[in-house]
Every structure is written in C-alpha cells, then in structure tokens.
mmCIF file of N, CA and C and ligand atoms in Angstrom:
data_model
loop_
_atom_site.group_PDB
_atom_site.id
_atom_site.type_symbol
_atom_site.label_atom_id
_atom_site.label_comp_id
_atom_site.label_asym_id
_atom_site.label_seq_id
_atom_site.Cartn_x
_atom_site.Cartn_y
_atom_site.Cartn_z
ATOM 1 N N UNK A 1 165.611 28.978 27.678
ATOM 2 C CA UNK A 1 164.340 29.523 28.130
ATOM 3 C C UNK A 1 164.476 30.965 28.580
ATOM 4 N N UNK A 2 165.688 31.368 28.986
ATOM 5 C CA UNK A 2 165.818 32.731 29.479
ATOM 6 C C UNK A 2 165.911 33.753 28.343
ATOM 7 N N UNK A 3 166.169 33.307 27.140
ATOM 8 C CA UNK A 3 166.302 34.261 26.038
ATOM 9 C C UNK A 3 165.028 35.043 25.727
ATOM 10 N N UNK A 4 163.868 34.369 25.700
ATOM 11 C CA UNK A 4 162.653 35.142 25.414
ATOM 12 C C UNK A 4 162.401 36.226 26.460
ATOM 13 N N UNK A 5 162.736 35.936 27.748
ATOM 14 C CA UNK A 5 162.548 36.937 28.788
ATOM 15 C C UNK A 5 163.451 38.131 28.518
ATOM 16 N N UNK A 6 164.704 37.834 28.181
ATOM 17 C CA UNK A 6 165.636 38.925 27.882
ATOM 18 C C UNK A 6 165.137 39.740 26.706
ATOM 19 N N UNK A 7 164.558 39.079 25.727
ATOM 20 C CA UNK A 7 164.059 39.798 24.560
ATOM 21 C C UNK A 7 162.918 40.727 24.941
ATOM 22 N N UNK A 8 162.021 40.233 25.788
ATOM 23 C CA UNK A 8 160.914 41.094 26.223
ATOM 24 C C UNK A 8 161.441 42.298 26.995
ATOM 25 N N UNK A 9 162.455 42.036 27.839
ATOM 26 C CA UNK A 9 163.032 43.147 28.600
ATOM 27 C C UNK A 9 163.642 44.164 27.646
ATOM 28 N N UNK A 10 164.320 43.638 26.637
ATOM 29 C CA UNK A 10 164.951 44.541 25.674
ATOM 30 C C UNK A 10 163.891 45.373 24.971
ATOM 31 N N UNK A 11 162.801 44.716 24.578
ATOM 32 C CA UNK A 11 161.730 45.433 23.876
ATOM 33 C C UNK A 11 161.140 46.503 24.783
ATOM 34 N N UNK A 12 160.853 46.127 26.056
ATOM 35 C CA UNK A 12 160.275 47.101 26.990
ATOM 36 C C UNK A 12 161.224 48.254 27.231
ATOM 37 N N UNK A 13 162.506 47.900 27.376
ATOM 38 C CA UNK A 13 163.503 48.943 27.622
ATOM 39 C C UNK A 13 163.560 49.921 26.447
ATOM 40 N N UNK A 14 163.582 49.362 25.233
ATOM 41 C CA UNK A 14 163.668 50.215 24.046
ATOM 42 C C UNK A 14 162.422 51.072 23.894
ATOM 43 N N UNK A 15 161.274 50.480 24.218
ATOM 44 C CA UNK A 15 160.033 51.242 24.128
ATOM 45 C C UNK A 15 160.060 52.409 25.105
ATOM 46 N N UNK A 16 160.550 52.154 26.315
ATOM 47 C CA UNK A 16 160.616 53.217 27.320
ATOM 48 C C UNK A 16 161.553 54.329 26.868
ATOM 49 N N UNK A 17 162.691 53.940 26.303
ATOM 50 C CA UNK A 17 163.642 54.939 25.821
ATOM 51 C C UNK A 17 163.029 55.751 24.684
ATOM 52 N N UNK A 18 162.308 55.045 23.788
ATOM 53 C CA UNK A 18 161.685 55.741 22.669
ATOM 54 C C UNK A 18 160.642 56.738 23.168
ATOM 55 N N UNK A 19 159.850 56.313 24.163
ATOM 56 C CA UNK A 19 158.842 57.223 24.711
ATOM 57 C C UNK A 19 159.496 58.420 25.375
ATOM 58 N N UNK A 20 160.560 58.152 26.144
ATOM 59 C CA UNK A 20 161.256 59.243 26.818
ATOM 60 C C UNK A 20 161.831 60.206 25.797
ATOM 61 N N UNK A 21 162.364 59.665 24.728
ATOM 62 C CA UNK A 21 162.921 60.518 23.694
ATOM 63 C C UNK A 21 161.859 61.367 23.037
ATOM 64 N N UNK A 22 160.704 60.759 22.793
ATOM 65 C CA UNK A 22 159.614 61.507 22.180
ATOM 66 C C UNK A 22 159.141 62.618 23.092
ATOM 67 N N UNK A 23 159.083 62.307 24.397
ATOM 68 C CA UNK A 23 158.657 63.318 25.350
ATOM 69 C C UNK A 23 159.668 64.444 25.412
ATOM 70 N N UNK A 24 160.947 64.061 25.465
ATOM 71 C CA UNK A 24 161.980 65.086 25.532
ATOM 72 C C UNK A 24 161.959 65.947 24.277
ATOM 73 N N UNK A 25 161.759 65.310 23.136
ATOM 74 C CA UNK A 25 161.717 66.079 21.897
ATOM 75 C C UNK A 25 160.529 67.032 21.919
ATOM 76 N N UNK A 26 159.398 66.552 22.463
ATOM 77 C CA UNK A 26 158.218 67.407 22.546
ATOM 78 C C UNK A 26 158.452 68.595 23.445
ATOM 79 N N UNK A 27 159.207 68.390 24.523
ATOM 80 C CA UNK A 27 159.465 69.472 25.454
ATOM 81 C C UNK A 27 160.424 70.494 24.877
ATOM 82 N N UNK A 28 161.369 70.026 24.073
ATOM 83 C CA UNK A 28 162.384 70.949 23.588
ATOM 84 C C UNK A 28 162.042 71.536 22.223
ATOM 85 N N UNK A 29 160.859 71.236 21.725
ATOM 86 C CA UNK A 29 160.539 71.701 20.384
ATOM 87 C C UNK A 29 160.131 73.168 20.357
ATOM 88 N N UNK A 30 159.882 73.734 21.548
ATOM 89 C CA UNK A 30 159.469 75.126 21.570
ATOM 90 C C UNK A 30 158.078 75.314 21.004
ATOM 91 N N UNK A 31 157.226 74.302 21.196
ATOM 92 C CA UNK A 31 155.893 74.366 20.617
ATOM 93 C C UNK A 31 154.966 75.317 21.362
ATOM 94 N N UNK A 32 155.446 75.878 22.481
ATOM 95 C CA UNK A 32 154.627 76.820 23.216
ATOM 96 C C UNK A 32 153.645 76.164 24.156
ATOM 97 N N UNK A 33 153.728 74.841 24.310
ATOM 98 C CA UNK A 33 152.809 74.151 25.216
ATOM 99 C C UNK A 33 153.389 74.174 26.613
ATOM 100 N N UNK A 34 153.168 75.256 27.317
ATOM 101 C CA UNK A 34 153.645 75.397 28.682
ATOM 102 C C UNK A 34 152.443 75.378 29.609
ATOM 103 N N UNK A 35 152.724 75.400 30.918
ATOM 104 C CA UNK A 35 151.645 75.466 31.897
ATOM 105 C C UNK A 35 150.799 76.689 31.594
ATOM 106 N N UNK A 36 149.470 76.526 31.636
ATOM 107 C CA UNK A 36 148.634 77.684 31.382
ATOM 108 C C UNK A 36 148.818 78.741 32.462
ATOM 109 N N UNK A 37 148.933 79.973 32.062
ATOM 110 C CA UNK A 37 149.063 81.076 33.014
ATOM 111 C C UNK A 37 147.667 81.488 33.459
ATOM 112 N N UNK A 38 147.630 82.219 34.547
ATOM 113 C CA UNK A 38 146.361 82.696 35.050
ATOM 114 C C UNK A 38 145.696 83.576 34.004
ATOM 115 N N UNK A 39 144.393 83.396 33.861
ATOM 116 C CA UNK A 39 143.677 84.197 32.880
ATOM 117 C C UNK A 39 142.974 85.361 33.555
ATOM 118 N N UNK A 40 143.336 85.646 34.805
ATOM 119 C CA UNK A 40 142.737 86.761 35.511
ATOM 120 C C UNK A 40 142.193 86.314 36.844
ATOM 121 N N UNK A 41 141.609 87.263 37.557
ATOM 122 C CA UNK A 41 141.101 86.942 38.883
ATOM 123 C C UNK A 41 139.982 85.898 38.838
ATOM 124 N N UNK A 42 139.937 85.073 39.875
ATOM 125 C CA UNK A 42 138.886 84.076 40.026
ATOM 126 C C UNK A 42 137.872 84.629 41.015
ATOM 127 N N UNK A 43 136.616 84.659 40.626
ATOM 128 C CA UNK A 43 135.540 85.142 41.499
ATOM 129 C C UNK A 43 135.106 84.007 42.415
ATOM 130 N N UNK A 44 135.286 84.194 43.716
ATOM 131 C CA UNK A 44 134.931 83.149 44.682
ATOM 132 C C UNK A 44 133.630 83.442 45.414
ATOM 133 N N UNK A 45 132.949 84.485 45.031
ATOM 134 C CA UNK A 45 131.672 84.785 45.666
ATOM 135 C C UNK A 45 131.827 85.687 46.867
ATOM 136 N N UNK A 46 130.796 85.690 47.686
ATOM 137 C CA UNK A 46 130.703 86.641 48.783
ATOM 138 C C UNK A 46 131.827 86.481 49.804
ATOM 139 N N UNK A 47 132.455 87.613 50.127
ATOM 140 C CA UNK A 47 133.509 87.613 51.144
ATOM 141 C C UNK A 47 132.948 87.292 52.518
ATOM 142 N N UNK A 48 131.658 87.481 52.700
ATOM 143 C CA UNK A 48 131.050 87.238 54.015
ATOM 144 C C UNK A 48 131.016 85.755 54.380
ATOM 145 N N UNK A 49 131.315 84.884 53.420
ATOM 146 C CA UNK A 49 131.357 83.442 53.712
ATOM 147 C C UNK A 49 132.635 83.023 54.429
ATOM 148 N N UNK A 50 133.594 83.952 54.502
ATOM 149 C CA UNK A 50 134.867 83.652 55.172
ATOM 150 C C UNK A 50 134.816 84.266 56.570
ATOM 151 N N UNK A 51 134.782 83.452 57.605
ATOM 152 C CA UNK A 51 134.646 84.004 58.961
ATOM 153 C C UNK A 51 135.930 84.673 59.465
ATOM 154 N N UNK A 52 135.763 85.673 60.304
ATOM 155 C CA UNK A 52 136.914 86.310 60.948
ATOM 156 C C UNK A 52 137.583 85.272 61.863
ATOM 157 N N UNK A 53 138.911 85.178 61.743
ATOM 158 C CA UNK A 53 139.652 84.185 62.534
ATOM 159 C C UNK A 53 139.555 82.780 61.966
ATOM 160 N N UNK A 54 139.008 82.678 60.785
ATOM 161 C CA UNK A 54 138.848 81.362 60.163
ATOM 162 C C UNK A 54 139.107 81.432 58.675
ATOM 163 N N UNK A 55 138.452 80.566 57.950
ATOM 164 C CA UNK A 55 138.664 80.550 56.516
ATOM 165 C C UNK A 55 137.713 79.599 55.827
ATOM 166 N N UNK A 56 137.837 79.542 54.521
ATOM 167 C CA UNK A 56 137.002 78.660 53.721
ATOM 168 C C UNK A 56 137.858 78.055 52.617
ATOM 169 N N UNK A 57 137.658 76.765 52.406
ATOM 170 C CA UNK A 57 138.370 76.073 51.335
ATOM 171 C C UNK A 57 137.464 76.023 50.105
ATOM 172 N N UNK A 58 137.982 76.475 48.986
ATOM 173 C CA UNK A 58 137.284 76.412 47.702
ATOM 174 C C UNK A 58 137.934 75.268 46.926
ATOM 175 N N UNK A 59 137.367 74.089 47.104
ATOM 176 C CA UNK A 59 138.005 72.875 46.575
ATOM 177 C C UNK A 59 138.132 72.902 45.051
ATOM 178 N N UNK A 60 137.095 73.349 44.389
ATOM 179 C CA UNK A 60 137.118 73.330 42.921
ATOM 180 C C UNK A 60 138.241 74.212 42.375
ATOM 181 N N UNK A 61 138.496 75.324 43.065
ATOM 182 C CA UNK A 61 139.536 76.249 42.606
ATOM 183 C C UNK A 61 140.881 75.973 43.275
ATOM 184 N N UNK A 62 140.900 75.022 44.227
ATOM 185 C CA UNK A 62 142.106 74.676 44.985
ATOM 186 C C UNK A 62 142.710 75.895 45.674
ATOM 187 N N UNK A 63 141.809 76.646 46.314
ATOM 188 C CA UNK A 63 142.208 77.873 47.009
ATOM 189 C C UNK A 63 141.603 77.847 48.416
ATOM 190 N N UNK A 64 142.352 78.352 49.375
ATOM 191 C CA UNK A 64 141.792 78.574 50.701
ATOM 192 C C UNK A 64 141.934 80.060 51.007
ATOM 193 N N UNK A 65 140.830 80.665 51.434
ATOM 194 C CA UNK A 65 140.828 82.081 51.787
ATOM 195 C C UNK A 65 140.593 82.180 53.284
ATOM 196 N N UNK A 66 141.394 83.009 53.937
ATOM 197 C CA UNK A 66 141.256 83.208 55.377
ATOM 198 C C UNK A 66 141.007 84.686 55.665
ATOM 199 N N UNK A 67 140.575 84.938 56.896
ATOM 200 C CA UNK A 67 140.368 86.311 57.346
ATOM 201 C C UNK A 67 140.945 86.411 58.768
ATOM 202 N N UNK A 68 142.261 86.593 58.866
ATOM 203 C CA UNK A 68 142.908 86.622 60.188
ATOM 204 C C UNK A 68 142.365 87.731 61.087
ATOM 205 N N UNK A 69 141.995 88.854 60.507
ATOM 206 C CA UNK A 69 141.399 89.960 61.265
ATOM 207 C C UNK A 69 140.270 90.535 60.417
ATOM 208 N N UNK A 70 139.349 91.206 61.035
ATOM 209 C CA UNK A 70 138.193 91.730 60.312
ATOM 210 C C UNK A 70 138.623 92.569 59.110
ATOM 211 N N UNK A 71 138.184 92.196 57.943
ATOM 212 C CA UNK A 71 138.476 92.943 56.721
ATOM 213 C C UNK A 71 139.825 92.632 56.102
ATOM 214 N N UNK A 72 140.617 91.763 56.737
ATOM 215 C CA UNK A 72 141.941 91.397 56.207
ATOM 216 C C UNK A 72 141.862 89.969 55.639
ATOM 217 N N UNK A 73 141.894 89.873 54.323
ATOM 218 C CA UNK A 73 141.763 88.570 53.685
ATOM 219 C C UNK A 73 143.109 88.093 53.160
ATOM 220 N N UNK A 74 143.305 86.792 53.233
ATOM 221 C CA UNK A 74 144.507 86.150 52.690
ATOM 222 C C UNK A 74 144.052 84.961 51.854
ATOM 223 N N UNK A 75 144.810 84.681 50.807
ATOM 224 C CA UNK A 75 144.483 83.522 49.970
ATOM 225 C C UNK A 75 145.752 82.700 49.754
ATOM 226 N N UNK A 76 145.562 81.400 49.786
ATOM 227 C CA UNK A 76 146.687 80.467 49.617
ATOM 228 C C UNK A 76 146.260 79.320 48.720
ATOM 229 N N UNK A 77 147.249 78.648 48.171
ATOM 230 C CA UNK A 77 146.967 77.399 47.492
ATOM 231 C C UNK A 77 146.407 76.421 48.518
ATOM 232 N N UNK A 78 145.390 75.678 48.120
ATOM 233 C CA UNK A 78 144.820 74.668 49.023
ATOM 234 C C UNK A 78 145.510 73.325 48.867
ATOM 235 N N UNK A 79 146.552 73.301 48.036
ATOM 236 C CA UNK A 79 147.271 72.054 47.809
ATOM 237 C C UNK A 79 148.409 71.949 48.821
ATOM 238 N N UNK A 80 148.316 70.976 49.702
ATOM 239 C CA UNK A 80 149.304 70.802 50.760
ATOM 240 C C UNK A 80 150.698 70.598 50.165
ATOM 241 N N UNK A 81 151.680 71.229 50.788
ATOM 242 C CA UNK A 81 153.051 71.134 50.290
ATOM 243 C C UNK A 81 153.728 69.829 50.691
ATOM 244 N N UNK A 82 153.038 68.981 51.440
ATOM 245 C CA UNK A 82 153.623 67.695 51.805
ATOM 246 C C UNK A 82 153.478 66.700 50.665
ATOM 247 N N UNK A 83 152.253 66.279 50.390
ATOM 248 C CA UNK A 83 152.053 65.276 49.338
ATOM 249 C C UNK A 83 150.936 65.650 48.377
ATOM 250 N N UNK A 84 150.485 66.895 48.461
ATOM 251 C CA UNK A 84 149.553 67.377 47.454
ATOM 252 C C UNK A 84 148.079 67.198 47.736
ATOM 253 N N UNK A 85 147.707 66.718 48.912
ATOM 254 C CA UNK A 85 146.278 66.644 49.240
ATOM 255 C C UNK A 85 145.707 68.060 49.289
ATOM 256 N N UNK A 86 144.413 68.171 49.046
ATOM 257 C CA UNK A 86 143.760 69.448 49.289
ATOM 258 C C UNK A 86 143.523 69.575 50.786
ATOM 259 N N UNK A 87 143.792 70.758 51.317
ATOM 260 C CA UNK A 87 143.539 70.967 52.734
ATOM 261 C C UNK A 87 142.042 70.825 52.978
ATOM 262 N N UNK A 88 141.689 70.484 54.234
ATOM 263 C CA UNK A 88 140.295 70.156 54.526
ATOM 264 C C UNK A 88 139.475 71.319 55.051
ATOM 265 N N UNK A 89 140.114 72.197 55.790
ATOM 266 C CA UNK A 89 139.355 73.273 56.390
ATOM 267 C C UNK A 89 140.223 74.114 57.296
ATOM 268 N N UNK A 90 139.568 75.047 57.980
ATOM 269 C CA UNK A 90 140.266 75.938 58.905
ATOM 270 C C UNK A 90 139.624 75.772 60.278
ATOM 271 N N UNK A 91 140.442 75.355 61.242
ATOM 272 C CA UNK A 91 139.965 75.117 62.599
ATOM 273 C C UNK A 91 140.959 75.759 63.568
ATOM 274 N N UNK A 92 140.438 76.479 64.532
ATOM 275 C CA UNK A 92 141.271 77.112 65.560
ATOM 276 C C UNK A 92 142.421 77.918 64.944
ATOM 277 N N UNK A 93 142.073 78.730 63.956
ATOM 278 C CA UNK A 93 143.034 79.623 63.295
ATOM 279 C C UNK A 93 144.177 78.876 62.613
ATOM 280 N N UNK A 94 143.904 77.639 62.180
ATOM 281 C CA UNK A 94 144.896 76.873 61.429
ATOM 282 C C UNK A 94 144.236 76.209 60.222
ATOM 283 N N UNK A 95 144.935 76.254 59.107
ATOM 284 C CA UNK A 95 144.500 75.537 57.907
ATOM 285 C C UNK A 95 144.975 74.097 58.094
ATOM 286 N N UNK A 96 144.039 73.153 57.986
ATOM 287 C CA UNK A 96 144.379 71.773 58.313
ATOM 288 C C UNK A 96 144.358 70.863 57.097
ATOM 289 N N UNK A 97 145.382 70.025 57.017
ATOM 290 C CA UNK A 97 145.412 68.958 56.018
ATOM 291 C C UNK A 97 145.306 67.645 56.796
ATOM 292 N N UNK A 98 144.235 66.947 56.572
ATOM 293 C CA UNK A 98 144.001 65.721 57.343
ATOM 294 C C UNK A 98 144.711 64.502 56.761
ATOM 295 N N UNK A 99 145.333 64.650 55.591
ATOM 296 C CA UNK A 99 146.027 63.485 55.018
ATOM 297 C C UNK A 99 147.092 62.960 55.975
ATOM 298 N N UNK A 100 147.943 63.868 56.480
ATOM 299 C CA UNK A 100 149.006 63.442 57.383
ATOM 300 C C UNK A 100 149.164 64.403 58.556
ATOM 301 N N UNK A 101 148.241 65.338 58.695
ATOM 302 C CA UNK A 101 148.217 66.180 59.891
ATOM 303 C C UNK A 101 148.944 67.505 59.826
ATOM 304 N N UNK A 102 149.299 67.981 58.651
ATOM 305 C CA UNK A 102 149.967 69.287 58.598
ATOM 306 C C UNK A 102 148.970 70.399 58.920
ATOM 307 N N UNK A 103 149.500 71.453 59.538
ATOM 308 C CA UNK A 103 148.686 72.624 59.863
ATOM 309 C C UNK A 103 149.471 73.867 59.469
ATOM 310 N N UNK A 104 148.734 74.841 58.937
ATOM 311 C CA UNK A 104 149.348 76.059 58.419
ATOM 312 C C UNK A 104 148.672 77.275 59.046
ATOM 313 N N UNK A 105 149.429 78.332 59.231
ATOM 314 C CA UNK A 105 148.885 79.559 59.804
ATOM 315 C C UNK A 105 147.946 80.261 58.841
ATOM 316 N N UNK A 106 146.892 80.879 59.394
ATOM 317 C CA UNK A 106 145.917 81.537 58.519
ATOM 318 C C UNK A 106 146.394 82.904 58.037
ATOM 319 N N UNK A 107 147.408 83.480 58.696
ATOM 320 C CA UNK A 107 147.849 84.809 58.268
ATOM 321 C C UNK A 107 148.990 84.768 57.257
ATOM 322 N N UNK A 108 149.762 83.676 57.270
ATOM 323 C CA UNK A 108 150.909 83.618 56.361
ATOM 324 C C UNK A 108 151.094 82.269 55.669
ATOM 325 N N UNK A 109 150.260 81.303 55.975
ATOM 326 C CA UNK A 109 150.375 79.973 55.353
ATOM 327 C C UNK A 109 151.569 79.178 55.848
ATOM 328 N N UNK A 110 152.248 79.675 56.873
ATOM 329 C CA UNK A 110 153.456 79.007 57.376
ATOM 330 C C UNK A 110 153.107 77.666 58.027
ATOM 331 N N UNK A 111 154.024 76.735 57.927
ATOM 332 C CA UNK A 111 153.842 75.426 58.555
ATOM 333 C C UNK A 111 153.883 75.603 60.069
ATOM 334 N N UNK A 112 152.847 75.113 60.722
ATOM 335 C CA UNK A 112 152.813 75.177 62.189
ATOM 336 C C UNK A 112 152.939 73.797 62.819
ATOM 337 N N UNK A 113 152.623 72.770 62.007
ATOM 338 C CA UNK A 113 152.734 71.409 62.529
ATOM 339 C C UNK A 113 152.672 70.444 61.351
ATOM 340 N N UNK A 114 153.279 69.280 61.550
ATOM 341 C CA UNK A 114 153.129 68.215 60.563
ATOM 342 C C UNK A 114 154.296 68.092 59.612
ATOM 343 N N UNK A 115 154.157 67.187 58.687
ATOM 344 C CA UNK A 115 155.279 66.893 57.793
ATOM 345 C C UNK A 115 155.458 67.854 56.620
ATOM 346 N N UNK A 116 154.565 68.786 56.425
ATOM 347 C CA UNK A 116 154.699 69.688 55.271
ATOM 348 C C UNK A 116 156.035 70.432 55.350
ATOM 349 N N UNK A 117 156.789 70.470 54.252
ATOM 350 C CA UNK A 117 158.119 71.082 54.290
ATOM 351 C C UNK A 117 158.125 72.591 54.045
ATOM 352 N N UNK A 118 157.055 73.107 53.444
ATOM 353 C CA UNK A 118 157.055 74.519 53.054
ATOM 354 C C UNK A 118 155.689 75.137 53.331
ATOM 355 N N UNK A 119 155.642 76.462 53.424
ATOM 356 C CA UNK A 119 154.349 77.140 53.585
ATOM 357 C C UNK A 119 153.465 76.931 52.350
ATOM 358 N N UNK A 120 152.185 77.185 52.512
ATOM 359 C CA UNK A 120 151.286 77.176 51.357
ATOM 360 C C UNK A 120 151.596 78.410 50.516
ATOM 361 N N UNK A 121 151.716 78.263 49.210
ATOM 362 C CA UNK A 121 151.942 79.441 48.366
ATOM 363 C C UNK A 121 150.785 80.442 48.499
ATOM 364 N N UNK A 122 151.152 81.719 48.588
ATOM 365 C CA UNK A 122 150.140 82.761 48.769
ATOM 366 C C UNK A 122 149.712 83.334 47.420
ATOM 367 N N UNK A 123 148.445 83.659 47.314
ATOM 368 C CA UNK A 123 147.897 84.293 46.118
ATOM 369 C C UNK A 123 147.422 85.694 46.481
ATOM 370 N N UNK A 124 147.232 86.504 45.458
ATOM 371 C CA UNK A 124 146.658 87.834 45.669
ATOM 372 C C UNK A 124 145.155 87.693 45.849
ATOM 373 N N UNK A 125 144.612 88.451 46.771
ATOM 374 C CA UNK A 125 143.159 88.436 46.973
ATOM 375 C C UNK A 125 142.679 89.871 47.152
ATOM 376 N N UNK A 126 141.530 90.157 46.566
ATOM 377 C CA UNK A 126 140.925 91.477 46.703
ATOM 378 C C UNK A 126 139.428 91.293 46.908
ATOM 379 N N UNK A 127 138.825 92.303 47.493
ATOM 380 C CA UNK A 127 137.371 92.301 47.645
ATOM 381 C C UNK A 127 136.819 93.410 46.763
ATOM 382 N N UNK A 128 135.974 93.026 45.820
ATOM 383 C CA UNK A 128 135.345 93.984 44.904
ATOM 384 C C UNK A 128 133.835 93.849 45.039
ATOM 385 N N UNK A 129 133.179 94.911 45.479
ATOM 386 C CA UNK A 129 131.729 94.883 45.654
ATOM 387 C C UNK A 129 131.292 93.707 46.534
ATOM 388 N N UNK A 130 132.066 93.453 47.564
ATOM 389 C CA UNK A 130 131.705 92.393 48.515
ATOM 390 C C UNK A 130 132.068 90.990 48.055
ATOM 391 N N UNK A 131 132.711 90.874 46.891
ATOM 392 C CA UNK A 131 133.069 89.548 46.375
ATOM 393 C C UNK A 131 134.580 89.368 46.366
ATOM 394 N N UNK A 132 134.988 88.140 46.647
ATOM 395 C CA UNK A 132 136.406 87.807 46.676
ATOM 396 C C UNK A 132 136.914 87.545 45.262
ATOM 397 N N UNK A 133 138.046 88.160 44.960
ATOM 398 C CA UNK A 133 138.703 87.897 43.689
ATOM 399 C C UNK A 133 140.133 87.467 43.989
ATOM 400 N N UNK A 134 140.472 86.259 43.566
ATOM 401 C CA UNK A 134 141.806 85.717 43.825
ATOM 402 C C UNK A 134 142.540 85.564 42.508
ATOM 403 N N UNK A 135 143.798 85.992 42.528
ATOM 404 C CA UNK A 135 144.648 85.863 41.350
ATOM 405 C C UNK A 135 145.793 84.927 41.702
ATOM 406 N N UNK A 136 145.881 83.842 40.970
ATOM 407 C CA UNK A 136 146.954 82.855 41.206
ATOM 408 C C UNK A 136 148.245 83.319 40.549
HETATM 409 S S1 LIG B 201 149.496 65.809 52.126
HETATM 410 FE FE1 LIG B 201 149.019 67.238 53.658
HETATM 411 S S2 LIG B 201 149.998 66.470 55.404
HETATM 412 FE FE2 LIG B 201 150.524 65.045 53.874
#
C-alpha cells in the first residue's frame, strides 16, 4: 500500500524539479526580462498636501513623502522593511507601519522603533510648479 504514495511523491518531486529547472533556464536565458526600471518621475500632485512636520502616504505608488521642515521634502518607499506592509501614515513626525509597530524618521527613513531591520529606501523628490515629482 505504501508504493502508490511513494510514486506520487516521486511524481511531485520530479515535477517540482522540472519547474525549477524551467525557471532557472528562463532566468539564465538572457531574454532581457528583468525588473522594470523607472520610466521617469512620478507626479504625485500638489506639494501642499504634505504637511510640515508630517507626511502623506501615496498607497497606489507605494511612496511616502514627508516635509521635515518647511520647503524640505523627502520621499521614501512606503513598503516596510520588516515584512513588506505598506506604511499607514505619519504621526508625531514618524512614519508608522501598523502591521507590527515599526516607526521610521521623517527626515531620513531611519528605524526609530519596531522590528524593521533597515531604513525605508529613499527616493529622489522635486517640486516642479508646486507639484511633487518622485523618481524611484
Ligand atoms: S511589516 Fe511593518 S512592522 Fe512588520
């Protein structure tokens, strides 16, 4: 009775190896299918929506923009470095991830509290005609 189980395991194992091989072959084929690079600045709208001493999370773009001091804007990835949740907002000069409680500084994205192991990656941000432009 144990033979059919072993056979199924063998089939599953071989299928997994075949899939892994196909994936590896696809990766090493040099087909040019790499992560898409940034296609230019992302327009996030009016800079006036980002309060001084606070920030705004742009969930669709996975970006958080802060304004630590008047006229000084910073942009970071909104993807928490702990487990990948999107950060929820900016409260008391900290970018907050409510998944497990990590908090990041609004001026440098540095971890200030919680399980996150690394700062939020920083992006370039500029203000053009009153609008925020972020380049990942
Ligand atoms: S994913 Fe943000 S604290 Fe865990």
